[in-house]
Coordinates of C-alpha atoms and ligand atoms in Angstrom, one line a residue:
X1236 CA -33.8 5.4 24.4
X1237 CA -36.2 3.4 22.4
X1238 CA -35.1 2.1 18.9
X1239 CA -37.0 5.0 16.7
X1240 CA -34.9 7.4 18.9
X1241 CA -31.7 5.9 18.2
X1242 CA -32.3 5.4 14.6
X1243 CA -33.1 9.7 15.0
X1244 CA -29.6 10.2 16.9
X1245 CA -27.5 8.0 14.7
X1246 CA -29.8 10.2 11.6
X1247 CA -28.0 13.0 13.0
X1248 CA -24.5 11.4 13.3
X1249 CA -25.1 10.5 9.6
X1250 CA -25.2 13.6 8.5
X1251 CA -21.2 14.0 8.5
X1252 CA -20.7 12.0 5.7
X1253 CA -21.2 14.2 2.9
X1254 CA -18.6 17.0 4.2
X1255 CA -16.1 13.8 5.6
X1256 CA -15.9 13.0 2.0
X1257 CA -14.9 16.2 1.2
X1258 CA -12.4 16.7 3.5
X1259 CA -10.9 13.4 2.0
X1260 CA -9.7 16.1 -0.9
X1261 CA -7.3 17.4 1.5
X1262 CA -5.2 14.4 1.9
X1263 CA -2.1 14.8 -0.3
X1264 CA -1.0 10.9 -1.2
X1265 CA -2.2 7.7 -0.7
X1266 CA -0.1 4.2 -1.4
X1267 CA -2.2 1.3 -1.6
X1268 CA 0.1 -1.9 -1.9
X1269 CA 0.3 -5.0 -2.8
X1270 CA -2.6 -6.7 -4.1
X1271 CA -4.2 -5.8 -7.1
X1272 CA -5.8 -8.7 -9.1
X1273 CA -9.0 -8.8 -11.6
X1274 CA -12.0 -10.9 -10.2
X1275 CA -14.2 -13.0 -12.0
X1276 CA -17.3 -12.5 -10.7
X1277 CA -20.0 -15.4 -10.9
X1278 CA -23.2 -15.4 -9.1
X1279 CA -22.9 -19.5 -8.8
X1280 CA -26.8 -21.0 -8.7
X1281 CA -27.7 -23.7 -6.7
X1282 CA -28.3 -25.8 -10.2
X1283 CA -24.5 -25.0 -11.1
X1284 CA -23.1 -26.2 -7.5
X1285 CA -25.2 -29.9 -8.1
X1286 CA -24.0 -30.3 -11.4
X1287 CA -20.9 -29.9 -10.7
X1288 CA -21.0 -32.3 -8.0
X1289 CA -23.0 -35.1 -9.9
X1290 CA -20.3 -34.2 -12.7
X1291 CA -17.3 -34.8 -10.7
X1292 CA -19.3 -38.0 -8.3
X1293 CA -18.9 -36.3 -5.3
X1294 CA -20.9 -38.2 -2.4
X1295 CA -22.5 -35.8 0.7
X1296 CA -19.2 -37.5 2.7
X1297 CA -16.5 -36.7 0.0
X1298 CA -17.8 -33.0 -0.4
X1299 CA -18.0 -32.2 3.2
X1300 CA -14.3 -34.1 4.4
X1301 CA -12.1 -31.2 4.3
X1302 CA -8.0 -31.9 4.8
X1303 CA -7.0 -28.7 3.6
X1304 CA -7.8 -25.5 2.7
X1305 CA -6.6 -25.3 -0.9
X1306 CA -7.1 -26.1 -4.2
X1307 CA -5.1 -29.0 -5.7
X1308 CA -7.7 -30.6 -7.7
X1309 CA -11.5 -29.5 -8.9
X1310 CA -13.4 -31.5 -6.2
X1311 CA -11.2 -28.9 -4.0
X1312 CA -13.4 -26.3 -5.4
X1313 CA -16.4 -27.8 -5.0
X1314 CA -15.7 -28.7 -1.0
X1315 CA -14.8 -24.9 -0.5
X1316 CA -17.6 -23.9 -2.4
X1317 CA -20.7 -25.9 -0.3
X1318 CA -18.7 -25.5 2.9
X1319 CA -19.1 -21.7 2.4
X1320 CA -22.6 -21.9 1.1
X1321 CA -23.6 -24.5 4.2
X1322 CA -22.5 -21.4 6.7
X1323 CA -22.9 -18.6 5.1
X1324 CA -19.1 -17.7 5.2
X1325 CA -16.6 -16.6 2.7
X1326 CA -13.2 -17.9 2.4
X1327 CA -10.3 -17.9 0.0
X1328 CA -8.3 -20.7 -0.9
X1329 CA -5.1 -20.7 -2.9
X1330 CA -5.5 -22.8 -6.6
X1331 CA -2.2 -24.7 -6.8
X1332 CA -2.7 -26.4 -10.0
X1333 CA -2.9 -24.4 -13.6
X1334 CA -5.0 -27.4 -14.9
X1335 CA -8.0 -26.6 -12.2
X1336 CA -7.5 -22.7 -13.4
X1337 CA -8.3 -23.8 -16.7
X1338 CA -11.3 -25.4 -15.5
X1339 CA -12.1 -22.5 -13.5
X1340 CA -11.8 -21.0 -16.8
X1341 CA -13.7 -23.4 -19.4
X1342 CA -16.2 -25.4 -17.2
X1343 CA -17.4 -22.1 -14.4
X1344 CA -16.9 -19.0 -16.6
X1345 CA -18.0 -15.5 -14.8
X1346 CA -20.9 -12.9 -15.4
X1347 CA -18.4 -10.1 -15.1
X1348 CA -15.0 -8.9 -14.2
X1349 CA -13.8 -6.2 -12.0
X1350 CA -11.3 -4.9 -9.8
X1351 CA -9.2 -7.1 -7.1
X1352 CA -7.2 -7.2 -4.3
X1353 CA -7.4 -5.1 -1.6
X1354 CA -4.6 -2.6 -3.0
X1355 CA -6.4 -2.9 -6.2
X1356 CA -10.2 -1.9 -4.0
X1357 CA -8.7 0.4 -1.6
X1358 CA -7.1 2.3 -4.4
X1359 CA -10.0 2.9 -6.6
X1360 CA -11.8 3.6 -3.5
X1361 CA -9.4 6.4 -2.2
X1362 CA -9.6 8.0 -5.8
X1363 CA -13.2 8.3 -6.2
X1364 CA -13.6 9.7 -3.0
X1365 CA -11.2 12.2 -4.0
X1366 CA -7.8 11.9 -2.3
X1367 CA -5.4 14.2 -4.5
X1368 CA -2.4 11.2 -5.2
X1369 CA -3.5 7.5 -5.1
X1370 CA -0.4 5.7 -5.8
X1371 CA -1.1 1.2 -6.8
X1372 CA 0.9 -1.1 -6.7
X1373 CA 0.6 -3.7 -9.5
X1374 CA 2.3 -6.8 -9.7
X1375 CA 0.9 -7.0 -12.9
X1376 CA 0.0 -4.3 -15.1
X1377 CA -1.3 -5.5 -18.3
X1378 CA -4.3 -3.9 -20.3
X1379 CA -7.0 -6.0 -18.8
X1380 CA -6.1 -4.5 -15.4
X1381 CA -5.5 -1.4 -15.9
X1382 CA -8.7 -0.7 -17.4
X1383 CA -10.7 -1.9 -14.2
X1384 CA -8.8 1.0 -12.4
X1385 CA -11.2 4.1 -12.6
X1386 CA -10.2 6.6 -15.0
X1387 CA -9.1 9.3 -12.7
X1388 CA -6.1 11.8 -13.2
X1389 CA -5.3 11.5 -9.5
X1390 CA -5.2 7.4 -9.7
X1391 CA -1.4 6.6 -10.4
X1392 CA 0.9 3.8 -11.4
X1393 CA 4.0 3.0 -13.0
X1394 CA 4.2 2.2 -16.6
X1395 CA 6.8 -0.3 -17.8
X1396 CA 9.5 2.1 -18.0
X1397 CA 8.8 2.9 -14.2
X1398 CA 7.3 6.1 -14.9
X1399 CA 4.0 7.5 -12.5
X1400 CA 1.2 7.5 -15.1
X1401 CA -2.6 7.4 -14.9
X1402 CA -2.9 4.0 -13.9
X1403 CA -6.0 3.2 -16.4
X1404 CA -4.4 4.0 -19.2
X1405 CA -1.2 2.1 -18.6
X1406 CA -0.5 -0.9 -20.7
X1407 CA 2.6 -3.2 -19.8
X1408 CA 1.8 -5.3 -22.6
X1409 CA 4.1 -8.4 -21.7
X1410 CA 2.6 -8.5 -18.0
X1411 CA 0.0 -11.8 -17.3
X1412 CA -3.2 -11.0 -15.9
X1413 CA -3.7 -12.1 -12.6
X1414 CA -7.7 -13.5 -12.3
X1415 CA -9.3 -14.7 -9.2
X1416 CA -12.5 -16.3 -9.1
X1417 CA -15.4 -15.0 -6.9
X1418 CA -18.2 -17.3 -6.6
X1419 CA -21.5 -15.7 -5.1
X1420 CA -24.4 -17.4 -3.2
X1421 CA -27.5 -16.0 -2.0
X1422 CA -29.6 -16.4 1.5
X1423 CA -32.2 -18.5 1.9
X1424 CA -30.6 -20.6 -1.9
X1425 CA -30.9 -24.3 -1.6
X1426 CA -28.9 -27.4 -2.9
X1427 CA -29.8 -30.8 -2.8
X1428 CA -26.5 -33.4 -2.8
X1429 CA -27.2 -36.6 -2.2
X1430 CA -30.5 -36.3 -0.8
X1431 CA -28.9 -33.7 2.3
X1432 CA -31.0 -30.4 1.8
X1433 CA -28.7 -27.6 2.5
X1434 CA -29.9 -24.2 2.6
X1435 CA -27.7 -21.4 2.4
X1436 CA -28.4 -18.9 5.8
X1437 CA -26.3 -15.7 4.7
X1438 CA -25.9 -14.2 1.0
X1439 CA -21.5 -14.6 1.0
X1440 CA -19.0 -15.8 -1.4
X1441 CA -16.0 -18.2 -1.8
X1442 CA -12.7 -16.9 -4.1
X1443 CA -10.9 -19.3 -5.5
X1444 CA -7.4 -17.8 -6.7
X1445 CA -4.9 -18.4 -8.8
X1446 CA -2.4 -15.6 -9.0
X1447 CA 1.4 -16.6 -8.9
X1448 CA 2.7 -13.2 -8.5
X1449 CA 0.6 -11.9 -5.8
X1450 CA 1.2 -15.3 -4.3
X1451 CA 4.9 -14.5 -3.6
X1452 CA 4.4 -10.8 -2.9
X1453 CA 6.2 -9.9 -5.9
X1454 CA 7.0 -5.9 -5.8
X1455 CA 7.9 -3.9 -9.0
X1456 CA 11.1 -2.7 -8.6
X1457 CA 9.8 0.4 -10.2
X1458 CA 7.0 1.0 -7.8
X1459 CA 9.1 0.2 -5.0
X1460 CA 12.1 3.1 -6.4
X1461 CA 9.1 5.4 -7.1
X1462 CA 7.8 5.0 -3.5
X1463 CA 10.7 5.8 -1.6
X1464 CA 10.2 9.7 -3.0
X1465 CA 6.6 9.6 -3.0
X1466 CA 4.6 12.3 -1.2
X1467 CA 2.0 10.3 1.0
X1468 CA -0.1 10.9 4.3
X1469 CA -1.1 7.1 4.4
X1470 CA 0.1 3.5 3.1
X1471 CA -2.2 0.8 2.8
X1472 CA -0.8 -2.5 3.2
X1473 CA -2.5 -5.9 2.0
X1474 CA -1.7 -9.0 0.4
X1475 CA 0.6 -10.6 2.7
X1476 CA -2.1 -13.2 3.3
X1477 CA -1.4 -14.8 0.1
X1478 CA 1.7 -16.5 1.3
X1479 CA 2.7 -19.6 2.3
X1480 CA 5.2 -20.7 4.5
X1481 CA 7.4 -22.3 2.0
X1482 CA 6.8 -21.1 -1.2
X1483 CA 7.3 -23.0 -5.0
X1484 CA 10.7 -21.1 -5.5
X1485 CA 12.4 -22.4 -2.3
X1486 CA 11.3 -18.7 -0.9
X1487 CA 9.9 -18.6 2.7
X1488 CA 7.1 -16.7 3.6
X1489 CA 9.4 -15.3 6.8
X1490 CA 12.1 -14.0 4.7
X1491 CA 9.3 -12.3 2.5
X1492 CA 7.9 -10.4 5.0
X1493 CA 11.7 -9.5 6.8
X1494 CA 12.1 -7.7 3.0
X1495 CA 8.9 -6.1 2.7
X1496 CA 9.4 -4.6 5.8
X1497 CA 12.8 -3.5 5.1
X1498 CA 11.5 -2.0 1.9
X1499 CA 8.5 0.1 4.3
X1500 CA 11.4 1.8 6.0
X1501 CA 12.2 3.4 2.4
X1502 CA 9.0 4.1 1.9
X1503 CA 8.6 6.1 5.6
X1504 CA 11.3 7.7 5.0
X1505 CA 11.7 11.5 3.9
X1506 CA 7.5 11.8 4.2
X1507 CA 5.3 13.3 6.9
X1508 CA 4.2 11.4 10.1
X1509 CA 2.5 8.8 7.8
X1510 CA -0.1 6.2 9.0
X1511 CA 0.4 2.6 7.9
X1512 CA -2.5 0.3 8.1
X1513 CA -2.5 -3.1 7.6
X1514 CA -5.9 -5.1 6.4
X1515 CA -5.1 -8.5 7.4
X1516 CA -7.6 -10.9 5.3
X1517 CA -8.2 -14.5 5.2
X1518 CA -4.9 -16.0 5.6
X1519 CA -5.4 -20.2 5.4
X1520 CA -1.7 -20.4 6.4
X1521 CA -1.8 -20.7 9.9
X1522 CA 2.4 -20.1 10.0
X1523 CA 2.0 -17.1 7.7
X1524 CA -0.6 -15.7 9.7
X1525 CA 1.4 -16.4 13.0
X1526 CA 3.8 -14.1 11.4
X1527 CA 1.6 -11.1 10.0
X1528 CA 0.6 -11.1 13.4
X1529 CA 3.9 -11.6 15.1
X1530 CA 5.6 -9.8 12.7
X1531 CA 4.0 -6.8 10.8
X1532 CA 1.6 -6.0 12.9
X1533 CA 3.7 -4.5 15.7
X1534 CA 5.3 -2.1 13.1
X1535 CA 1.7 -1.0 11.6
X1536 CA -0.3 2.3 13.2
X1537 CA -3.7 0.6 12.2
X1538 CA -4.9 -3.0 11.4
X1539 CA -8.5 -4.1 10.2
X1540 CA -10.2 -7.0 10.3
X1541 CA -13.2 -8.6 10.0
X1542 CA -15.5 -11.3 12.8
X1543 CA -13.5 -14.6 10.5
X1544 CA -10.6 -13.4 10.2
X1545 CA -10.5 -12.0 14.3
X1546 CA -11.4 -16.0 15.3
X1547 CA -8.4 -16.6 12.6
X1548 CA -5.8 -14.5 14.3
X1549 CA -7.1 -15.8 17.7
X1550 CA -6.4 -19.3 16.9
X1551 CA -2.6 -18.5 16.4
X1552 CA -2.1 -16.1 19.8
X1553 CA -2.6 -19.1 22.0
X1554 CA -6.7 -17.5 22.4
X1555 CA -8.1 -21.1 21.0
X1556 CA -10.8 -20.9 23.5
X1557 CA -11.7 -17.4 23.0
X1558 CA -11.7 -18.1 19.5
X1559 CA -14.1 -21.3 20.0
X1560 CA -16.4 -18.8 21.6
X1561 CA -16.2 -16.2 18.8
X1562 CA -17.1 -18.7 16.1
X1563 CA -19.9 -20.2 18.5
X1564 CA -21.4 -16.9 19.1
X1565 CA -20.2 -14.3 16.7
X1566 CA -21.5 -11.2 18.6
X1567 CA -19.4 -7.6 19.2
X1568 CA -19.7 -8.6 23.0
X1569 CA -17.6 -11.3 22.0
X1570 CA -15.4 -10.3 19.5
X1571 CA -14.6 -7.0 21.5
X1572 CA -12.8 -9.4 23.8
X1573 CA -11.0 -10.9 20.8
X1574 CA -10.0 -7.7 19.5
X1575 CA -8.7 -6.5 23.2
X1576 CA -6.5 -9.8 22.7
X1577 CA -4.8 -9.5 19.3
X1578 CA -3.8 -5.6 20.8
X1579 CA -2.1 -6.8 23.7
X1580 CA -0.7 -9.2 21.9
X1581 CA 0.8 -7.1 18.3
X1582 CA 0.8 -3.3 21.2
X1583 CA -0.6 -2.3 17.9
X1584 CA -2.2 1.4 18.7
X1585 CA -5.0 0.8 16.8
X1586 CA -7.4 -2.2 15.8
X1587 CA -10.3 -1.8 13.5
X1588 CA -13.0 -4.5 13.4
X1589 CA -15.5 -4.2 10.4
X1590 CA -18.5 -6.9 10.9
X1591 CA -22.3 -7.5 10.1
X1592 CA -23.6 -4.5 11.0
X1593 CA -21.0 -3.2 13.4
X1594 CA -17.7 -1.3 13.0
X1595 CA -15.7 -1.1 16.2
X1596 CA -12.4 0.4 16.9
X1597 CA -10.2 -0.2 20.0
X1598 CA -7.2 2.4 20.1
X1599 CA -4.3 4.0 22.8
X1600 CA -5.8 6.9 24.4
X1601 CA -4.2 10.4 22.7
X1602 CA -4.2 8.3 19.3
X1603 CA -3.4 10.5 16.7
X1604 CA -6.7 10.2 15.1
X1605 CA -8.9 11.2 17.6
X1606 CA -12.2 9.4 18.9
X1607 CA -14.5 11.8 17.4
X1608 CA -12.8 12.0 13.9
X1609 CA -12.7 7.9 14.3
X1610 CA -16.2 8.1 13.9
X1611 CA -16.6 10.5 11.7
X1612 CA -14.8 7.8 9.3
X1613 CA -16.7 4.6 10.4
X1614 CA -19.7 6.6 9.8
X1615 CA -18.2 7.7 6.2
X1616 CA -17.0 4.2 5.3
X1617 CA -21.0 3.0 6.3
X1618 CA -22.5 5.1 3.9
X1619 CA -20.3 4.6 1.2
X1620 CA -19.6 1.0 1.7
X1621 CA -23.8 0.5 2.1
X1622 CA -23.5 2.8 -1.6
X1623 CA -21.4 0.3 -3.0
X1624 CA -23.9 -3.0 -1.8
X1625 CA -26.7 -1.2 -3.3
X1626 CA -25.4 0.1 -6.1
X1627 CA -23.1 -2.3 -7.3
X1628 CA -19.7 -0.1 -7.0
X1629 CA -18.6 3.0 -6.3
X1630 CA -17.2 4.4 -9.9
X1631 CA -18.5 8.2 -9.3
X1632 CA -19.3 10.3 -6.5
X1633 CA -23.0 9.9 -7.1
X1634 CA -22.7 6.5 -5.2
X1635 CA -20.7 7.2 -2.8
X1636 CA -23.8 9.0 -1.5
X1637 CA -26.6 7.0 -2.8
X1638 CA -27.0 5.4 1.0
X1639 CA -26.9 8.9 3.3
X1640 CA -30.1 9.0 3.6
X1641 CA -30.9 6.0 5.0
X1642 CA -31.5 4.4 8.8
X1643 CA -29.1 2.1 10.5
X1644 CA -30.7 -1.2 10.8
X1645 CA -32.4 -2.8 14.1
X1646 CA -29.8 -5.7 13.8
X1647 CA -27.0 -3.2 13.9
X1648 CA -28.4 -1.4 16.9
X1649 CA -29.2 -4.8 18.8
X1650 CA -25.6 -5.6 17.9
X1651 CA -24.5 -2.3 19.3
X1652 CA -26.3 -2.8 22.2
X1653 CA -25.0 -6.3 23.3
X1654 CA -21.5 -4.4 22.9
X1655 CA -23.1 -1.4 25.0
X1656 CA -24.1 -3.8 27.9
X1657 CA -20.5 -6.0 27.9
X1658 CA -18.4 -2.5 28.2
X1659 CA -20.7 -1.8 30.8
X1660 CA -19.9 -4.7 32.9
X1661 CA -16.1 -4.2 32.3
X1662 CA -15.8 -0.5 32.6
X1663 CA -19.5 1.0 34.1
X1664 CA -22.1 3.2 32.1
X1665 CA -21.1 4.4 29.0
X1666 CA -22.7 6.4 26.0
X1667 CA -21.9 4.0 23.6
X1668 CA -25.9 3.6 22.2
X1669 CA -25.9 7.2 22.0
X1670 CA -22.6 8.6 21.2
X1671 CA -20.8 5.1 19.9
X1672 CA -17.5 6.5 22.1
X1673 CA -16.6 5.1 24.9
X1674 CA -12.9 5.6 26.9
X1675 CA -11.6 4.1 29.6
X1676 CA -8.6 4.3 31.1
X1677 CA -6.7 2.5 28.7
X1678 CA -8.4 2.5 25.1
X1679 CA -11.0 4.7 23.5
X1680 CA -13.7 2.5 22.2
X1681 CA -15.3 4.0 19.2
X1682 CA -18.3 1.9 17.5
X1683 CA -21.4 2.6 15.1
X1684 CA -24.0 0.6 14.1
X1685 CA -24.3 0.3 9.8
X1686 CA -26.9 0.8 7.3
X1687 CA -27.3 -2.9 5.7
X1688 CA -28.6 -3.0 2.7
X1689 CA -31.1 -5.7 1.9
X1690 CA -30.5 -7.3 -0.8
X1691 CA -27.0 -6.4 -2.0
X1692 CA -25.5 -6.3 -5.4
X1693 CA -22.2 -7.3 -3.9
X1694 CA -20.3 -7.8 -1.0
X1695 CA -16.4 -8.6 -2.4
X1696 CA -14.2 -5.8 -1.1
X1697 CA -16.4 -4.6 0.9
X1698 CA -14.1 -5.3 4.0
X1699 CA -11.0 -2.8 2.6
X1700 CA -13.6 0.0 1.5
X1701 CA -14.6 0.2 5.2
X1702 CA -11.3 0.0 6.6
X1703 CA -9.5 2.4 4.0
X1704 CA -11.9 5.0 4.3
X1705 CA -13.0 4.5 7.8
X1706 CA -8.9 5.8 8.2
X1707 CA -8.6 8.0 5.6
X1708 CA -12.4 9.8 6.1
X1709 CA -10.9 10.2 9.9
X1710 CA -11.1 14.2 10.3
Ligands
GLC1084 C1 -8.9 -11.1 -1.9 C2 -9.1 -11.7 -3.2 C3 -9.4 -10.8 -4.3 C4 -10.6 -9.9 -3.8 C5 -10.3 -9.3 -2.5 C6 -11.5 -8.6 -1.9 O1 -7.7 -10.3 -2.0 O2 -8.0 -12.5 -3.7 O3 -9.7 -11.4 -5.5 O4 -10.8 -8.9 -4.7 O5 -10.0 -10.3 -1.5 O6 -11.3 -8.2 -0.6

C-alpha cells in the first residue's frame, strides 16, 4: 500500500477516538499516585544558556565533563542543560542543594507554571477526559497546587483533615509547594560556547527538580486510609524514579519500595479486578532503577515507557549491548527487541512503549485488554496527546479533540514500517502497516503510527498522557 493509502486506512482507524473518549465515562475510579508537583516552565533561549555559562566561566571542556547526573552546584545545571540541548534529549536530574533552588529561583525564573508529576498529569488527564472518580495523591497540597488541578467535581483529593474533596479547591495551608524546573529548547536553536557551535537537532527539555517530599515517596497517611476503601477500576503508579538508593534520612530506596508495595495490597484489596500500571520515567539511579525493575514491575499489570528510558532499563538487565544499539539507532525495530527483553525479564503481561511517532505494545496473549481495544486506546492517547502539543493542554474537552482530524505523519509510518519488516523476519507476514496488530504465538503486538504535531507548544507530560489514556481509553 502506498503512503497516501495508509494515511486513508489509519484516517479510518482514527475515527474511534471520539466515541473511545466517551466510553472513558464509564470507568468508575481512577487512583493516580505519587507524584504530583508544580513545574516551572521556561522556554530557555540560546542567549540565556551562554550567559549563563560566560557568568559562571564555564570552558567548552568544563560544561561537557559530566561525573554525575545531579545537581550539587549551579554549573551542574548548566552541564545537564547543553548536554540535553547538544542531543536533543530530555532528562531529569535531582537538585541536592536548596542554595542552587534559589538560583533556580532568582537568577532562571519561568514563563509559567502548571501541573507536575506524572500522578499530578495523569490525573488531570483522566478527569478531563471524563472518568467518573479521579482520586490524586499529593504529597503536598498547598493552594499553589491545588489550583493547577482542573476544576472538575469528579477530580478528588484529601483535604487536611483527610476528607475526599474537589481537589482544586483544597487548601492545606501549612503544606510547601513542591516546584520543578522545566527548561525548554527548540530544534534547529544554536549556542555558541567557547567558539563550539552547537545546534540543538530535536525541540526537548531538561527538568531540574527540587522536591524533598516526592523525593522520599512520602504518602499521606490520609490518602493512603482513604484508598484502601476507594472504588477504582485502575491505579496509576509513578514517582518511584525519584529515589535514591540511600536517601538523606538514613531511608533506603529498597525499604521504600518493600512499603509501598505493602501499602498496594491495601489498596487492591476489597475492589474489582483492578489494573495497575506503572510509568517508569527517567530514573538517574541506576540501583533504584535495578529495583523498579526487579522489584515493582513483576507485581504491575502494565508498564510504560519511553525509547530513553527503554535503553535505561536495558542497561540494568545485563542488555548493555542491546542497549548500546538502541541509543546508536533509536528505531522501533530496535527497541521492539528491547522491549521483548525487559518482559522476559519483569514476566510483566504487558509493556507499553510510547516514542517519536510510534506507540507499541507487547502483551500475553488472552490479556485482559484485548488487542483491538489496545488500539483503540493508543489511537485515543494519539489524538489527544497530539491535542495537547498543539494546543498547549488539555483543560476542556474541546482539545482533547482539536487533533482528530488530522493525518499520521510520513515519519511515523516509516517508523511503523521498519517495525513491520523486523516482525516479519521474526515471526513472517503480518498486517501490522495495515491493521497495527500483530500476534504470534506468544505476544500480541499492537502498534500505531502518531499524528506529530509540528511545532509543539509543549511536550512535558506528554509520556503519562499517552500511557494513562492509551490504558484507560482501552474499550
Ligand atoms: C517528572 C518531573 C515533573 C514533570 C513530569 C512530566 O515527574 O519531575 O516535573 O511534570 O516528569 O512527565
Amino acid at each position: 500500500m502506498n503512503t497516501p493509502n495508509l494515511k486513508e486506512t489509519w484516517k479510518k482507524h482514527y475515527a474511534i477516538a471520539p466515541s473511545s473518549i466517551d466510553k472513558m465515562s464509564q470507568v468508575d475510579g481512577v487512583i493516580s499516585a505519587y507524584n504530583s508537583n508544580i513545574d516551572a516552565v521556561l522556554k530557555i533561549t540560546p542567549k540565556l544558556i551562554e550567559d549563563l555559562c560566560s557568568e559562571l566561566k564555564l570552558s567548552y571542556e568544563e560544561i561537557t565533563n559530566i561525573a554525575y547526573s545531579k545537581i550539587r552546584t549551579k554549573e551542574d545545571v548548566l552541564k545537564a542543560i547543553v548536554k540535553c540541548f547538544t542531543s536533543g534529549i530530555a532528562e531529569e536530574w535531582l537538585v541536592e542543594e536548596v542554595s542552587v533552588f534559589k538560583w533556580l529561583q532568582e537568577r532562571i525564573g519561568y514563563d509559567r507554571l502548571q501541573m507536575g508529576g506524572q500522578a499530578g498529569i495523569v490525573a488531570n488527564a483522566m478527569a478531563v477526559c471524563g472518568a467518573q472518580n479521579v482520586y490524586v495523591h499529593c504529597a503536598s497540597l498547598p493552594k499553589l497546587q491545588a489550583e493547577l488541578f482542573l476544576d472538575l467535581p469528579n477530580l478528588k483529593s484529601c483535604d487536611e483533615k483527610g476528607e475526599i474533596k474537589k481537589a482544586h479547591d483544597i487548601d492545606r495551608t501549612t503544606d510547601l509547594p513542591l516546584i520543578h524546573w522545566i527548561l525548554e529548547f527548540d530544534i534547529d536553536a544554536e549556542i555558541n560556547i567557547d567558539g563550539h557551535k552547537i545546534k540543538c537537532p530535536k525541540s526537548n527539555r531538561f527538568i531540574a527538580t527540587y522536591d524533598p517530599l516526592n523525593f522520599e515517596l512520602y504518602t499521606d497517611s490520609y490518602f493512603n486510609k482513604q484508598a484502601h476503601n476507594l472504588s477504582h477500576d485502575y491505579i496509576v503508579l509513578s514517582g518511584y524514579h525519584m529515589l535514591t538508593e540511600k536517601l538523606p534520612n538514613g531511608k533506603t530506596s529498597a525499604d521504600i519500595i518493600d512499603n509501598s508495595l505493602e501499602l498496594l495490597k491495601g489498596w487492591k484489596k476489597g475492589t474489582r479486578d483492578c489494573v495497575i500500571h506503572l510509568e517508569v520515567a527517567s530514573t538517574q539511579d541506576k540501583v533504584v532503577r535495578k529495583q523498579i525493575i526487579e522489584k515493582i514491575a513483576p507485581e504491575m499489570d502494565s508498564i510504560g515507557l519511553n525509547e530513553r528510558e527503554t535503553i535505561d532499563v536495558l542497561e540494568v538487565i545485563n542488555k548493555e549491548d542491546l542497549a548500546k544499539k538502541c541509543d546508536k539507532e533509536t528505531t522501533s525495530a530496535n527497541l521492539f527487541d528491547g522491549i521483548v527483553a525487559i518482559k522476559e525479564k519483569t514476566k510483566c503481561p504487558r509493556i507499553q512503549l510510547h516514542m517519536f511517532g510510534l506507540y507499541l505494545t507487547l502483551q500475553d496473549k488472552n490479556y485482559k485488554i484485548s488487542a483491538n481495544a489496545n488500539r483503540n486506546g493508543m489511537i485515543t492517547a494519539a489524538v489527544v496527546s497530539a491535542g495537547k502539543a498543539g494546543t498547549g493542554a488539555i483543560n476542556d474537552k474541546n482539545a482533547l479533540l482539536w487533533a482528530k482530524d488530522m493525518e499520521v505523519a510520513d515519519k511515523s509510518l516509516e517508523e511503523l514500517e521498519r517495525l513491520a519488516s523486523h516482525i516479519k523476519s521474526l515471526y513472517g507476514e503480518n498486517a501490522l502497516m495495515s491493521e497495527g496488530i500483530c500476534s504470534t504465538d506468544k505476544y500480541d503486538i499492537i502498534a500505531i503510527p502518531t499524528i506529530l504535531v509540528p511545532k509543539p507548544l509543549t511536550l512535558v507530560g506528554m509520556g503519562d498522557t499517552i500511557s494513562s489514556i492509551s490504558l484507560v481509553a482501552s474499550r
